[in-house]
Amino acid sequence: MNDFALTPLWTDWMIWGLIASFAYLGVLVRRSRQVAQQWMRIFESKLAMISAMILCIYLLIALLDSIHFQTTSAQQMTVHQSVLDKVFSHLAVGQERTYSAPFASTEHTKSLVVNQAGEMQQLRLPLKHIRQDADFSMIGQTLSAFLFASVLSGFVVGWHLLWRSRVHQCPFKDWLNQVLLGKTRLPWRTAYLTFWGLLTLFCWLWVMSHSVHVLGTDKVGSDVLYESMKSIRTGVLIGVLTTLVMLPLALFLGISAGLFKGWVDDVIQYIYTTLNSIPGVLLIAAAVLVMQVILSNHPDWFSSTEDRADIRLMFLIFILGLTSWTGLCRLLRAETLKLSAVDYVTAAKAFGVSRMTIIRRHILPNVMHIVLIAVVLDFSGLVLAEAVLSYVGVGVDPTMHSWGNMINQARLEMAREPMVWWSLFSAFIFMFVLVLAANLFSDRVQAVLDPRNQSDQLTR
Amino acid sequence: MLTYIIRRLVFAVPILIGVNLITFALFFMVNTPDDMARSQLGAKQTSAEMIAAWKQQKGYDKPLFYNEKQPGLAKFYDTLYVQESLKLFWFDFGQADDGRQISADIQQRMAPSLAIAIPTFVIGLVTNIAFALLIVLFRGSVLDTATMVVAVAIMSISGLFYIIAGQVLFSKLWHWVPISGYAEGWDSIKFMILPVMIGVFAGLGAGIRWYRSLFLEEIHKDYVRTARAKGLSEIKVLFGHVLQNGLLPILTGVVVVIPTLFMGSLIMESFFGIPGLGSYTIDAINAQDFGIVKAMVFLGSVLYIVGLILTDISYTYFDPRVRLTA
């Protein structure tokens, strides 16, 4: 009999809490016609649509990896894993002995073995967890993955087409025609193609990973594809959750400074100038060093290495959040200063509307574009920063899956003969796709939401 | 002018005190000397006497801000804050864990850091501005779009990738330059080429985008229209007028960086084995040497504040509209 219990980590609570609050915010904001229009304009761009879908895939994987549960089997073996581990369970178990190249059938390095005749021989040993039987064909597997993904995406796209044509109250045939010709306001054709492409890629990776190590294995024989997938959670969490810590601070302090002026303004300005004048990496490094000492002196805070890594990740997110709110705070202060002199705010003050109501009704909606731009801009920087921090030794726990740790462990492998390039390559590619998508998307968000860009676009 | 500079310097003092307090809070209050002793001595052997001995040896056996046992002024003087943190103000950084003088180490390591940082900074600035002007000249064309795409791609790749890829290509495969190391004098050039090139390239994406938008903002102004109206060629307009007027906003971004060049680059130096301040900091972080990290945090803040003051001064110097009394 299998016992099943959810065992969420601290960061799991945080990310799901954040998703829930964003969803709530989304529902609130949907009521506003103007905001809905702005979002439409963001997604009018094909690039923005594609990058948003890629970002969604990353987020989805991170979320799947944030549902942790444990199962106790009949043999009293307790397994602690996430949904993602379950999906790729064949990779988690499929440990080899050491390095092997992508798609290889033997190990990367030769080892000394005694053959049947009793002679010592230098051989590349065959890998354990791949299919070596004769009826295995890579092309056949690829084709089946392709077919499966096509059929599945066909269903999803068909259903979506039907739904959109209902919404637009347009006959299905006409709507289909418009989509195919790319004449719809939102680039649905591009979206469907991207969906199909991503689904095919995912299915292919999943099918192939049963038979070969698609991205090879690393020094201790773990599958690199699995490592890279597991790293997604760390990267996305650092990028997203830091926002959660930073936003309330920046919003509260920035708006108070701009609205109350006087000594409040002076104090808040002093705080952020001081924090800002400490070089970012050094402040983070100093804080993380201190955190390490605290953690090593409180072994009772965590029961397992996983818990320890998780608490460390949470601390890192807090540290990153506490050191990165100053930029946004300064922008918000300036904007609030400007807004507090605007006629409708003066009028509201004259009518005796309370400060909180003014903030809620007039200030917050009018600084939201700044907040949004800052959040999407910061995301890519934080993902990149994780790698650098882990390299410096002040990033996430060394036992945690992360691109920074992968790079850190693999960087000396380039010096080997022949080169072991796949670990590094995979980490960089996974990071590059995420950061590129985030950069492209944030460019579009900035172009649409930043009022300064409006005139620029007209003249160009 | 002199009074202005003095006034700015005086304003910097409270900020530095704030920085000092933050580092003090981090290293002595959040994480008390007892904690430090425990983690330094290892978990097994943490008897109270050993901790006390370690603290006495380090000079950490004092109260934080107020020492009741001492008479008179020494009540304030003989405390951890004054003894350990306030002395940073006269750049007395104390000893590292291995007994070396931190100030001497820093002085010695500044030169290699600057040898990498200054060329990277100067060449990077010139290339960024040159590329940006070129693209502004061809704005709206395919070249413009293509360069912007490449710029986003360059921005999206981790800096670690450039370093590793550069080392593999230029040193390991083609043997053009040594992989890492450092030498005194002119011999150092062969060690410097690769880090400088990589540094310039890694900054190219963000740099081009930044200066392009800066020049594009400039190009819609009235004086540009006037210049065109009087029949100047586009090149003359760009290099003669737009560049000159764009220098002012460029100045703000640039001057503030100059003093922090002293700090060197953490990653670049440790990858290329350059004995500068960046690798010094990394080594200290890995060895958990709080004294050095504390010193570098303070030094970095001082240099940043110097940069801010220099920015303001250069503003008043180059832009006659800025009044000194501000």
CSV table of C-alpha atoms in Angstrom, one decimal, chain A residues 270 273-279 281-283 285-287 289-294 296-298 330 377 384 387-388 391-394 404 407 411 413-419 424-425 428 431-432 435-437 439-440 443 446 452 456 459-460, chain B residues 14-15 17-19 22-23 26-27 30-31 34-36 38-39 152-162 164 168 172-173 209 212 216-217 220 263 266-267 270-271 281-282 284-286 288-290 293 296-297 300-302 304-305 308:
chain,number,residue,atom,x,y,z
A,270,TYR,CA,18.8,58.5,3.2
A,273,THR,CA,21.1,56.2,-1.0
A,274,THR,CA,23.0,54.4,1.7
A,275,LEU,CA,22.0,50.9,0.6
A,276,ASN,CA,22.5,51.9,-3.0
A,277,SER,CA,26.1,53.1,-2.4
A,278,ILE,CA,27.2,49.6,-1.3
A,279,PRO,CA,28.2,47.6,-4.4
A,281,VAL,CA,27.5,41.9,-5.3
A,282,LEU,CA,29.5,42.7,-2.2
A,283,LEU,CA,26.5,43.4,-0.1
A,285,ALA,CA,28.1,38.3,-0.6
A,286,ALA,CA,28.4,39.8,2.9
A,287,ALA,CA,24.8,39.0,3.7
A,289,LEU,CA,28.3,34.8,4.3
A,290,VAL,CA,26.5,35.9,7.5
A,291,MET,CA,23.5,33.7,6.6
A,292,GLN,CA,25.9,30.7,6.2
A,293,VAL,CA,27.2,31.2,9.7
A,294,ILE,CA,23.7,31.5,11.1
A,296,SER,CA,25.6,26.4,10.5
A,297,ASN,CA,24.8,27.4,14.0
A,298,HIS,CA,21.1,26.4,13.8
A,330,ARG,CA,13.5,56.0,-6.5
A,377,LEU,CA,13.2,44.1,-16.5
A,384,LEU,CA,21.7,35.8,-14.8
A,387,ALA,CA,24.7,31.9,-12.1
A,388,VAL,CA,27.3,34.5,-11.1
A,391,TYR,CA,30.0,30.8,-9.2
A,392,VAL,CA,31.3,33.3,-6.6
A,393,GLY,CA,30.1,30.8,-3.9
A,394,VAL,CA,27.4,32.9,-2.4
A,404,GLY,CA,25.0,28.4,-11.7
A,407,ILE,CA,28.4,25.9,-14.7
A,411,ARG,CA,33.8,24.9,-16.0
A,413,GLU,CA,35.7,20.1,-17.8
A,414,MET,CA,36.5,22.3,-20.8
A,415,ALA,CA,40.2,21.7,-20.1
A,416,ARG,CA,39.8,17.9,-20.4
A,417,GLU,CA,41.0,16.1,-23.5
A,418,PRO,CA,38.6,15.5,-25.3
A,419,MET,CA,36.4,18.3,-24.1
A,424,LEU,CA,28.0,23.7,-19.7
A,425,PHE,CA,26.3,23.9,-23.1
A,428,PHE,CA,23.8,28.0,-21.0
A,431,MET,CA,19.4,30.0,-19.4
A,432,PHE,CA,19.8,31.8,-22.7
A,435,VAL,CA,16.6,35.2,-20.5
A,436,LEU,CA,16.1,36.0,-24.1
A,437,ALA,CA,12.4,35.4,-23.9
A,439,ASN,CA,14.2,40.3,-22.4
A,440,LEU,CA,12.1,40.3,-25.6
A,443,ASP,CA,11.1,45.2,-24.3
A,446,GLN,CA,8.2,48.7,-22.0
A,452,ARG,CA,7.7,58.3,-22.9
A,456,ASP,CA,9.0,58.2,-30.0
A,459,THR,CA,7.9,60.0,-35.1
A,460,ARG,CA,9.8,57.0,-36.1
B,14,PRO,CA,26.2,60.5,7.0
B,15,ILE,CA,25.9,58.0,4.1
B,17,ILE,CA,28.3,56.3,8.6
B,18,GLY,CA,25.2,54.4,7.4
B,19,VAL,CA,27.2,52.0,5.3
B,22,ILE,CA,25.1,48.3,8.1
B,23,THR,CA,28.4,46.4,7.8
B,26,LEU,CA,25.8,42.4,9.5
B,27,PHE,CA,29.1,41.2,10.8
B,30,VAL,CA,23.1,39.6,13.2
B,31,ASN,CA,26.0,37.2,13.5
B,34,ASP,CA,30.1,33.9,19.4
B,35,ASP,CA,28.6,32.6,16.2
B,36,MET,CA,31.7,33.4,14.3
B,38,ARG,CA,31.7,28.6,16.7
B,39,SER,CA,31.7,28.3,12.9
B,152,VAL,CA,19.4,41.6,-27.2
B,153,ALA,CA,21.0,38.2,-27.9
B,154,ILE,CA,24.3,39.4,-26.5
B,155,MET,CA,22.6,40.8,-23.4
B,156,SER,CA,20.8,37.5,-22.8
B,157,ILE,CA,23.9,35.3,-22.7
B,158,SER,CA,25.5,34.9,-19.3
B,159,GLY,CA,28.8,36.6,-18.9
B,160,LEU,CA,30.3,33.4,-17.7
B,161,PHE,CA,29.7,31.9,-21.2
B,162,TYR,CA,31.8,34.6,-22.9
B,164,ILE,CA,34.6,30.2,-20.9
B,168,VAL,CA,38.5,27.7,-25.0
B,172,LYS,CA,42.9,26.3,-25.8
B,173,LEU,CA,42.2,25.7,-29.5
B,209,ARG,CA,20.9,49.8,-26.7
B,212,ARG,CA,21.1,54.3,-29.2
B,216,LEU,CA,17.5,58.9,-30.7
B,217,GLU,CA,16.1,61.0,-28.0
B,220,HIS,CA,14.3,64.7,-32.4
B,263,MET,CA,37.5,47.4,-7.3
B,266,LEU,CA,35.1,39.7,-9.5
B,267,ILE,CA,34.5,37.1,-12.1
B,270,SER,CA,39.2,35.0,-10.8
B,271,PHE,CA,38.8,33.2,-14.2
B,281,THR,CA,37.4,39.5,-2.7
B,282,ILE,CA,36.4,36.2,-4.2
B,284,ALA,CA,38.1,36.1,0.9
B,285,ILE,CA,34.5,35.1,0.3
B,286,ASN,CA,35.5,31.5,-0.3
B,288,GLN,CA,34.9,33.3,4.8
B,289,ASP,CA,37.4,36.0,5.8
B,290,PHE,CA,35.0,38.6,7.2
B,293,VAL,CA,34.9,41.4,2.9
B,296,MET,CA,35.9,45.8,0.4
B,297,VAL,CA,32.3,46.6,1.1
B,300,GLY,CA,33.4,50.0,-2.6
B,301,SER,CA,30.9,52.4,-1.0
B,302,VAL,CA,33.5,55.1,-0.6
B,304,TYR,CA,30.9,54.9,-5.4
B,305,ILE,CA,30.2,58.0,-3.3
B,308,LEU,CA,28.6,60.5,-7.3
